[in-house]
Short mmCIF file of C-alpha atoms in Angstrom, two decimals:
data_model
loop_
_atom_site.label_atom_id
_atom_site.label_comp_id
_atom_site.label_asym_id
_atom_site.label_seq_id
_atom_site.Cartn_x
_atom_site.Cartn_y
_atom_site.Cartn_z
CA UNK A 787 91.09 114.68 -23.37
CA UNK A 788 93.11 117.33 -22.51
CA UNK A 789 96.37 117.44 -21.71
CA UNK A 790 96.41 117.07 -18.12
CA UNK A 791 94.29 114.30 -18.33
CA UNK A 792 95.74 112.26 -21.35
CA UNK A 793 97.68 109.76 -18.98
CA UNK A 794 94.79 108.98 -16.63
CA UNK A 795 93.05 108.56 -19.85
CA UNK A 796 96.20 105.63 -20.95
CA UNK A 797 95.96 103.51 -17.31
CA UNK A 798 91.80 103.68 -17.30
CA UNK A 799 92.71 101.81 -20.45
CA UNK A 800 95.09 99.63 -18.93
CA UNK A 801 93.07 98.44 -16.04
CA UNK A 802 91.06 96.52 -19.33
CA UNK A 803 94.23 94.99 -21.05
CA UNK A 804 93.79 97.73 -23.71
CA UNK A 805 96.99 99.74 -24.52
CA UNK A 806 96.63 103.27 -25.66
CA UNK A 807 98.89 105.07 -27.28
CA UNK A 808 98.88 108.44 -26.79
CA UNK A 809 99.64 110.79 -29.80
CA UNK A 810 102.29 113.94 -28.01
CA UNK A 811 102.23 117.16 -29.45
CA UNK A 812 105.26 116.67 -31.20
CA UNK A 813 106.80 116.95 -34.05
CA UNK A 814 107.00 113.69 -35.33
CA UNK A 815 103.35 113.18 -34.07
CA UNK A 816 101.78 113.20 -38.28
CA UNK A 817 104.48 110.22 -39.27
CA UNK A 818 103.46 108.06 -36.15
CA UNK A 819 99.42 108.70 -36.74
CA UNK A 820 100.31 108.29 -40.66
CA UNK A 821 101.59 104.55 -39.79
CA UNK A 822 98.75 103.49 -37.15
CA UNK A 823 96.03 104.37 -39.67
CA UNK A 824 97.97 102.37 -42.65
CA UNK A 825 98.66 99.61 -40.32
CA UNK A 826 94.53 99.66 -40.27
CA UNK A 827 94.14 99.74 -43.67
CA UNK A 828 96.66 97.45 -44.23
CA UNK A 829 94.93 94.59 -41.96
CA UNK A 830 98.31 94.62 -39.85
CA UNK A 831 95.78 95.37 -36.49
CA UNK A 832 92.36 95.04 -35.89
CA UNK A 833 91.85 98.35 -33.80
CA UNK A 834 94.08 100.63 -32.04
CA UNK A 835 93.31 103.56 -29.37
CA UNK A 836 94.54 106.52 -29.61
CA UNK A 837 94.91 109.05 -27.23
CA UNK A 838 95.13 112.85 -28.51
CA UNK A 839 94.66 116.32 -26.81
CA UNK A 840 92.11 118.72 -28.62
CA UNK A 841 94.99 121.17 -30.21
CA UNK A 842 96.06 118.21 -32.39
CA UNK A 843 92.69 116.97 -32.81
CA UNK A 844 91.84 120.30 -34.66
CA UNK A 845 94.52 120.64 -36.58
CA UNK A 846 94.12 119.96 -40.76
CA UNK A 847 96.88 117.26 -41.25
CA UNK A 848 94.86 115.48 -38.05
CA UNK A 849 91.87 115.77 -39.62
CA UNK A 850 93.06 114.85 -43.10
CA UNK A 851 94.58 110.96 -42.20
CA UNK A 852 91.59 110.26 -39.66
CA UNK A 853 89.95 110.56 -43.31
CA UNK A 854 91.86 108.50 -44.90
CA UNK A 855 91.25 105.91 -42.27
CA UNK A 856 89.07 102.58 -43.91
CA UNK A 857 88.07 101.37 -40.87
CA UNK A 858 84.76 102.39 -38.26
CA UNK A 859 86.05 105.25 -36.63
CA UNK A 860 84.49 105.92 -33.22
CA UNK A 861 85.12 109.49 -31.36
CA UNK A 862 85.32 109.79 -27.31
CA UNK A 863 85.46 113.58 -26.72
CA UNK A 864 86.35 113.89 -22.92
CA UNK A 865 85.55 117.64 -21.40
CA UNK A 866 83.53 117.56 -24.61
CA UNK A 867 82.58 121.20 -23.98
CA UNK A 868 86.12 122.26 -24.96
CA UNK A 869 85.20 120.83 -28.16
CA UNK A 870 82.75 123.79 -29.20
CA UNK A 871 85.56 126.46 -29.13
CA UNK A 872 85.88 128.08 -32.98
CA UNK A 873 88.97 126.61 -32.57
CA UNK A 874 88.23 122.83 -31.42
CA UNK A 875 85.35 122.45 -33.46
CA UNK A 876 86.83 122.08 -36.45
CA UNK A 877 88.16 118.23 -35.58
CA UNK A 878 84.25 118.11 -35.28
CA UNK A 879 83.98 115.81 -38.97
CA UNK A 880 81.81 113.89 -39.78
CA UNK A 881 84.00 110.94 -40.43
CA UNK A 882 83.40 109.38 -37.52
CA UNK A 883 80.91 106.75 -37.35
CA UNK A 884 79.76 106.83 -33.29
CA UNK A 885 80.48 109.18 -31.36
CA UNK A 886 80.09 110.20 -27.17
CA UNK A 887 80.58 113.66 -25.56
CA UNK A 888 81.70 113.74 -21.58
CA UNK A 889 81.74 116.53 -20.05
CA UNK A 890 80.71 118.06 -16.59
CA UNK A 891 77.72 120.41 -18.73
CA UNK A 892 77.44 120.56 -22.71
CA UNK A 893 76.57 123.81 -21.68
CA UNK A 894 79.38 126.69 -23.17
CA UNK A 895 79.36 129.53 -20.95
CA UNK A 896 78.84 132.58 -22.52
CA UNK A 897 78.31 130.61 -25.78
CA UNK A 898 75.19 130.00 -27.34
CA UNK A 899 76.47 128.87 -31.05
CA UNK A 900 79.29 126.47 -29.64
CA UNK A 901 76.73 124.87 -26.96
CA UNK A 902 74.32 124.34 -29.84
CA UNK A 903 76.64 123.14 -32.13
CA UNK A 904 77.69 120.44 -29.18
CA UNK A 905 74.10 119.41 -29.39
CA UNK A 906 73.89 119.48 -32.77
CA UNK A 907 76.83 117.07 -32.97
CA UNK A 908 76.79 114.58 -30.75
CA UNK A 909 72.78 114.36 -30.52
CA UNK A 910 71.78 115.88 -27.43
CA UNK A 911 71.91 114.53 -24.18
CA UNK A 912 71.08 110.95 -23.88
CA UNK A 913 72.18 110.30 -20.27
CA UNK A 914 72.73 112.72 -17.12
CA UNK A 915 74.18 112.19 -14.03
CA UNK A 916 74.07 115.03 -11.18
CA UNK A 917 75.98 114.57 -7.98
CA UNK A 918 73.16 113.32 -5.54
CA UNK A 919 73.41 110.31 -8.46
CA UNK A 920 76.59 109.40 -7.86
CA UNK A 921 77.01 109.63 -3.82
CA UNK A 922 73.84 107.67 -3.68
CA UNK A 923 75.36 105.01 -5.89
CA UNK A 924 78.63 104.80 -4.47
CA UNK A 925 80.43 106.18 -7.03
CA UNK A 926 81.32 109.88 -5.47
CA UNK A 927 81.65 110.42 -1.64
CA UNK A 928 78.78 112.28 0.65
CA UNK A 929 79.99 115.80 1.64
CA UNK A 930 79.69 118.79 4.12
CA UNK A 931 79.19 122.34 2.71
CA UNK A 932 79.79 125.50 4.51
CA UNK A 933 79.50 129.46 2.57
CA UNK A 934 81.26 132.02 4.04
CA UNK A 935 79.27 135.23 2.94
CA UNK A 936 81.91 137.85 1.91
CA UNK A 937 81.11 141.50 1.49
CA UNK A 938 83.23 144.00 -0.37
CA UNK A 939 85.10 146.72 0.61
CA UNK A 940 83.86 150.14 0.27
CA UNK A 941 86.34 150.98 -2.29
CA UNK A 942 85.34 147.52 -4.47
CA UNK A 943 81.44 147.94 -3.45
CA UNK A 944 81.68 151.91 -5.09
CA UNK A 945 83.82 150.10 -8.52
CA UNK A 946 81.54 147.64 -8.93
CA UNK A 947 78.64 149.91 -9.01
CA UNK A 948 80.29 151.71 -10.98
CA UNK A 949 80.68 149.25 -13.72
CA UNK A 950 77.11 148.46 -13.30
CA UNK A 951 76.23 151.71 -14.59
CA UNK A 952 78.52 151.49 -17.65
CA UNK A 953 76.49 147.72 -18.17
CA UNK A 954 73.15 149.71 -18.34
CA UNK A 955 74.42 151.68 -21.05
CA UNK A 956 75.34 148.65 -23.11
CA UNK A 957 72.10 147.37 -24.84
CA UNK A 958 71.28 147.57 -28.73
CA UNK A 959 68.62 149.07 -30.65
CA UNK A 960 67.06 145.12 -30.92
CA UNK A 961 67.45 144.91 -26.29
CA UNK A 962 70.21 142.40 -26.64
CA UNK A 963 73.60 143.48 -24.94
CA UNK A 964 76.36 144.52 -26.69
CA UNK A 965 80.02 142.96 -26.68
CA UNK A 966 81.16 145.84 -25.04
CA UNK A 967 78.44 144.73 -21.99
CA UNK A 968 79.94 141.40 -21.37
CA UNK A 969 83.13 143.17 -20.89
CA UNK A 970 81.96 145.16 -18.02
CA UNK A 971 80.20 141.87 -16.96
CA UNK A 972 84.01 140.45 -17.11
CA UNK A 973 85.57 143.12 -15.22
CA UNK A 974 82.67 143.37 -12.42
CA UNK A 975 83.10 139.62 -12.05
CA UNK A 976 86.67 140.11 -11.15
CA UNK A 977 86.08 142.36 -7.98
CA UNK A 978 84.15 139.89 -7.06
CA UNK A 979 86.81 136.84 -7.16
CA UNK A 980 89.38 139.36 -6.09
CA UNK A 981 87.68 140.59 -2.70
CA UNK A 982 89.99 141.44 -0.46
CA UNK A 983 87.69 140.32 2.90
CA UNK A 984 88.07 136.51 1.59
CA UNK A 985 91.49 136.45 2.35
CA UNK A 986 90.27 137.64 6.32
CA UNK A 987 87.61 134.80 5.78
CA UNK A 988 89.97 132.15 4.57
CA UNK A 989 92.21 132.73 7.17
CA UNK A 990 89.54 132.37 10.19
CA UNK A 991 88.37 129.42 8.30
CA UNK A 992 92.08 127.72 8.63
CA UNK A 993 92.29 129.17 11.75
CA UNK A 994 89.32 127.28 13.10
CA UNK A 995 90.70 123.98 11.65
CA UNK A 996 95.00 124.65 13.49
CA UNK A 997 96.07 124.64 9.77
CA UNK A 998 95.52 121.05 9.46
CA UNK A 999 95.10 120.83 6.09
CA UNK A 1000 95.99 117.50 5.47
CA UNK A 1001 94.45 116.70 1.47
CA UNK A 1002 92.81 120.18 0.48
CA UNK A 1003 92.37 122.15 -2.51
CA UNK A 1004 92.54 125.65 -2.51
CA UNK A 1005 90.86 127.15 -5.80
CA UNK A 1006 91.99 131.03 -6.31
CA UNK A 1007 91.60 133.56 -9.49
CA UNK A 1008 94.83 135.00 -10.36
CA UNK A 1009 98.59 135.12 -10.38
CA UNK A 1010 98.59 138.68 -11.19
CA UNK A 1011 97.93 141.46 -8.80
CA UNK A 1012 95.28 144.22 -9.77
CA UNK A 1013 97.91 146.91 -10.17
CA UNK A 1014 101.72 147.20 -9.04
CA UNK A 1015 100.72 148.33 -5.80
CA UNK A 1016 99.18 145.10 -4.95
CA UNK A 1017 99.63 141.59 -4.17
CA UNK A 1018 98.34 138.89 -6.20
CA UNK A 1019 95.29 136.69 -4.16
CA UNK A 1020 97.41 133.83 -5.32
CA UNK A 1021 100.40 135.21 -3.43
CA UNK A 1022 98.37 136.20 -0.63
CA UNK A 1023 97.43 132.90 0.28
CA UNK A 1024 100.86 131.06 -0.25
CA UNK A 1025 102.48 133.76 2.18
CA UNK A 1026 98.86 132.57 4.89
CA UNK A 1027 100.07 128.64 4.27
CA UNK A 1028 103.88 129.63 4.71
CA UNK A 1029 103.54 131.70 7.83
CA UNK A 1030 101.32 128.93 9.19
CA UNK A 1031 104.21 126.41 7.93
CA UNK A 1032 101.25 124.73 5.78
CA UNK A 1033 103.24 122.65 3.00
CA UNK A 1034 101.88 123.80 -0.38
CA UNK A 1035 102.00 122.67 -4.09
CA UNK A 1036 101.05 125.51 -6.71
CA UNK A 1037 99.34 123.97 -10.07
CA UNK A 1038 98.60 126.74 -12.42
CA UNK A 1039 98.47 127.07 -16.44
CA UNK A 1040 101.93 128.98 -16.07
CA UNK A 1041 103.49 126.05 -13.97
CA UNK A 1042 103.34 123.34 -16.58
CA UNK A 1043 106.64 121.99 -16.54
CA UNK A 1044 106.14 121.05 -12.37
CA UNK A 1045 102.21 120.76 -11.99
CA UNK A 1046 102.21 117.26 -13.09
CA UNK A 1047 105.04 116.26 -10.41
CA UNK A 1048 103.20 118.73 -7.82
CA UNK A 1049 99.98 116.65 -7.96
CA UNK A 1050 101.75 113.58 -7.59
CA UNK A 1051 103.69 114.67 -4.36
CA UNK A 1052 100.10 115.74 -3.21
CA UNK A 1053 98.53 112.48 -3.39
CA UNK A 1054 101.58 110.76 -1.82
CA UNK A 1055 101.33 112.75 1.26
CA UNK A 1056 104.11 115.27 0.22
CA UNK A 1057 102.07 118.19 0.42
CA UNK A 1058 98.92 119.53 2.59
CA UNK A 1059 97.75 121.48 0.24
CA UNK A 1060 97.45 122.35 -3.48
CA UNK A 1061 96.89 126.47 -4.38
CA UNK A 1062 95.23 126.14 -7.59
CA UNK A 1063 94.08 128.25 -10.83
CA UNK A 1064 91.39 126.83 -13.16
CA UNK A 1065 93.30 124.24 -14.80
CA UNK A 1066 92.48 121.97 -11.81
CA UNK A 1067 88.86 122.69 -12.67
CA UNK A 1068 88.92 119.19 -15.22
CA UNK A 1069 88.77 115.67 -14.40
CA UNK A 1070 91.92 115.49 -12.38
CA UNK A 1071 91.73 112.33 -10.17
CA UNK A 1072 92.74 112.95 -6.98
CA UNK A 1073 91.20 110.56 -4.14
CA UNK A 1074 93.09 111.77 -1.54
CA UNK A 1075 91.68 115.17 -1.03
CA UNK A 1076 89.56 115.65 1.07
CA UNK A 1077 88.87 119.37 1.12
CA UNK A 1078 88.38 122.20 -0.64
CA UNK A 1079 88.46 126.32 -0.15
CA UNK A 1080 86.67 128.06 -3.66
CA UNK A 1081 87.50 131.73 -3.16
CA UNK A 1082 87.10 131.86 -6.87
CA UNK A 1083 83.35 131.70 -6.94
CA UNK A 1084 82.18 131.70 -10.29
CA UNK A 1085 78.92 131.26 -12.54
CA UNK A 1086 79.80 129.40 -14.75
CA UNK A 1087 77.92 125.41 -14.07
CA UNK A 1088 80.81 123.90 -15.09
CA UNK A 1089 83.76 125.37 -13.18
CA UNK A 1090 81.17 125.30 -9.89
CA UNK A 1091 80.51 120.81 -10.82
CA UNK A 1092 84.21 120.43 -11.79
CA UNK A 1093 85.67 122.19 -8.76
CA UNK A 1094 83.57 119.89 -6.23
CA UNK A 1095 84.02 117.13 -7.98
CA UNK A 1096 87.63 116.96 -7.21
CA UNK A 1097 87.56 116.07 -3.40
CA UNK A 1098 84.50 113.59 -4.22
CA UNK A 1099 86.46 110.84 -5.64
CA UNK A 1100 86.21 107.59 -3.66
CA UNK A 1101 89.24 107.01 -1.87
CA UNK A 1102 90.17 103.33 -0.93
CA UNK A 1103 92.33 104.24 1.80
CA UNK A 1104 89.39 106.01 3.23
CA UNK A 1105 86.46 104.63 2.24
CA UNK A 1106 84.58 106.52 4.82
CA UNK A 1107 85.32 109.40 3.33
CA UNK A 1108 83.27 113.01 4.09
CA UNK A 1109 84.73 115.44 1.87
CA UNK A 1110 84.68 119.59 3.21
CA UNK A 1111 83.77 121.87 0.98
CA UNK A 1112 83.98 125.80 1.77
CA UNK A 1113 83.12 128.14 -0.26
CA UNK A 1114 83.65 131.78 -0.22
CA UNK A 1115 80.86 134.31 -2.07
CA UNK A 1116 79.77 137.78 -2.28
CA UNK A 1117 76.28 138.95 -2.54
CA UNK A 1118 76.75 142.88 -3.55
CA UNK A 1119 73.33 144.73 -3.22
CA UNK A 1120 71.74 145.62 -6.31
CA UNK A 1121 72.08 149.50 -7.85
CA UNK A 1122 68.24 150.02 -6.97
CA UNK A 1123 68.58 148.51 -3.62
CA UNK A 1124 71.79 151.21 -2.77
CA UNK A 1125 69.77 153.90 -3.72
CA UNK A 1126 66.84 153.11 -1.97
CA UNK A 1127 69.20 153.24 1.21
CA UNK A 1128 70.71 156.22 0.48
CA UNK A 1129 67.77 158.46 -0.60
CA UNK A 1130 66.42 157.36 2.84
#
C-alpha cells in the first residue's frame, strides 16, 4: 500500500493472528528483506508478510532479492492503480506466482498505456463492487447527497473561455490532441476547483448547520494561492473554521511529519474537522466521520469513489450511521452556448 496506509495494512493482519512486518523506507531496509527471504530459503519459516510502500517496491535491489526468493511468491497491490505509473510499474515482474489488484478503479486517469498495462497484468477485472453493493450489504453506510451549483466569476468565466480557445487550437494532423491540449485542459480545470463563489457557498452551507461540524471532511485543491495577491482556498477555509471557532486538523502531502497524529486526534474527538488535500483521497479508515464538503470537484472516477468513501465506513459507535455528503460544482456554459447569447 502506500504509505499512509501501511499500518492499517499491519493491524487488518493482526485481527487474523498474522504478524506483518512492514519493510520502512530506510536505509537498512535491503539487509532486513535480504534475511526474511534467506530465512525462506533456508526453511527457518514457512511464510512471512511483508508490508512495503510502492517507492521500494520499484526499486532494482527490491526487485532483485524478491527474485531470488525459492518460495510461491504471491503479490497484493493495494491502490493498485498507483502501480501503472512509469515509475511503479517496474516492481510489476513476473516473479510472482498469484497476484490481486485493489483499487477504487483500474482505470489511470489520463493514462491509457498504464491502465492497459494494469489489465494486462493482473488479468482484468474479475470482481466489482460499486457503492449501492456495499450499503446494501452492510458493509458501507447509506448516505444523503446535496450539490451546491457554483458559477464563476466574470473574471474566471472570461479565463476559462479563454483557455478554451487555446484547447481548440491543440489537435494534430491525425485529430488526436496534442500534449500541449491537456495542459490547457489542466489549467482550465484549476479555475474550476479554485472558484472563488465556493468559498460564499461553503460558508452558507456551515452556516445552515451553526458550525457543528462534529466528524467532517473538508476536501480542497491547493495550498498555494493563484498569484501573490491572493489567498490560498486552503487558507481561506481554515481562517472560515477559525473565525467560527471550528477546531481543525490540516492533512496535506506537505504536512507529513503531523498528518498521521492529526487523523488520530480526529477520530478521538480532538478535532471537528479535517481540511484536506488529495492525499486523503486513499483508503484512509476513518469511521467516525460523518461528513464531507468536496470543493475540489474533480473528473477523475477515482478521486470522486475515494473521496466518498471516506465518511462511509461503518462506525460501531454509530451504527445508525447517515453519512452527509456536499459537494460543490461548476457547470460553465459551453463557448457556442456564450456566443449564441451574445450575438443575440
Amino acid at each position: 500500500p502506500t504509505i499512509d496506509l501501511i499500518d492499517q495494512w499491519q493491524r487488518e493482519f493482526e485481527k487474523f493472528n498474522l504478524s506483518a512486518f512492514i519493510l520502512k523506507d530506510a536505509k537498512n531496509w535491503k539487509a532486513n528483506l535480504e534475511e526474511k527471504i534467506n530465512f525462506l530459503n533456508l526453511d527457518f519459516i514457512d511464510s512471512e508478510i511483508i508490508l512495503v510502500t510502492y517507492n521500494i517496491f520499484s526499486e532494482d535491489s527490491f526487485i532483485e532479492i524478491i527474485k531470488d526468493c525459492d518460495k510461491n511468491c504471491f503479490l497484493i497491490a493495494d491502490e493498485a492503480h498507483k502501480a501503472g505509473s512509469k515509475k511503479f510499474s517496474q516492481g510489476l515482474i513476473a516473479d510472482y506466482d498469484a497476484k490481486i489488484a485493489l483499487t477504487a478503479t483500474p482505470k489511470r486517469h489520463f493514462d491509457e498505456e498504464g491502465t492497459q498495462l494494469l489489465e494486462d497484468y493482473f488479468g482484468g477485472v474479475v470482481s466489482k463492487k460499486d457503492l449501492k453493493w456495499g450499503i446494501k450489504n452492510g458493509y458501507l453506510c447509506p448516505y444523503n447527497y446535496y450539490m451546491n451549483e457554483i458559477t464563476l466569476t466574470p473574471k474566471e468565466l472570461e479565463e476559462y473561455y479563454e483557455i478554451t480557445r487555446k484547447m481548440m487550437k491543440c489537435w494534430n494532423e491525425h485529430g488526436q490532441q496534442t500534449d500541449a491540449f491537456w495542459g490547457y485542459a489542466g489549467e482550465r480545470a484549476d479555475i474550476i476547483k479554485e472558484a472563488k463563489n465556493k468559498i460564499d457557498a461553503l460558508s452558507d452551507n456551515l452556516k445552515s448547520l451553526n458550525f457543528k461540524l462534529d466528524g467532517a471532511f473538508i476536501f480542497c485543491n491547493t495550498e498555494k494561492p493563484k498569484n501573490n495577491e491572493e489567498i490560498s482556498q486552503f487558507d481561506q477555509i481554515a481562517n472560515l473554521l477559525i473565525n467560527n471557532k471550528v477546531r481543525y486538523k490540516p492533512v496535506t502531502s506537505k504536512r507529513k511529519l503531523t498528518r498521521k497524529q492529526n487523523l488520530k486526534d480526529f477520530s478521538k474527538g480532538d478535532a471537528d474537522v479535517v481540511l484536506a488535500i488529495d492525499c486523503l483521497d486513499e483508503g484512509i479508515d476513518v469511521p467516525s466521520a460523518k461528513m464531507a464538503f468536496i470543493l475540489s470537484s474533480t473528473t477523475n472516477e477515482k478521486q470522486y469513489i475515494q473521496r466518498r468513501g471516506r465518511v462511509l465506513r461503518k462506525s460501531k459507535d454509530n451504527p445508525d450511521k447517515v453519512a452527509e455528503i456536499y459537494d460543490f460544482v461548476c457547470f460553465p456554459p459551453s463557448l457556442e452556448d456564450k456566443d449564441k447569447r451574445m450575438t443575440k
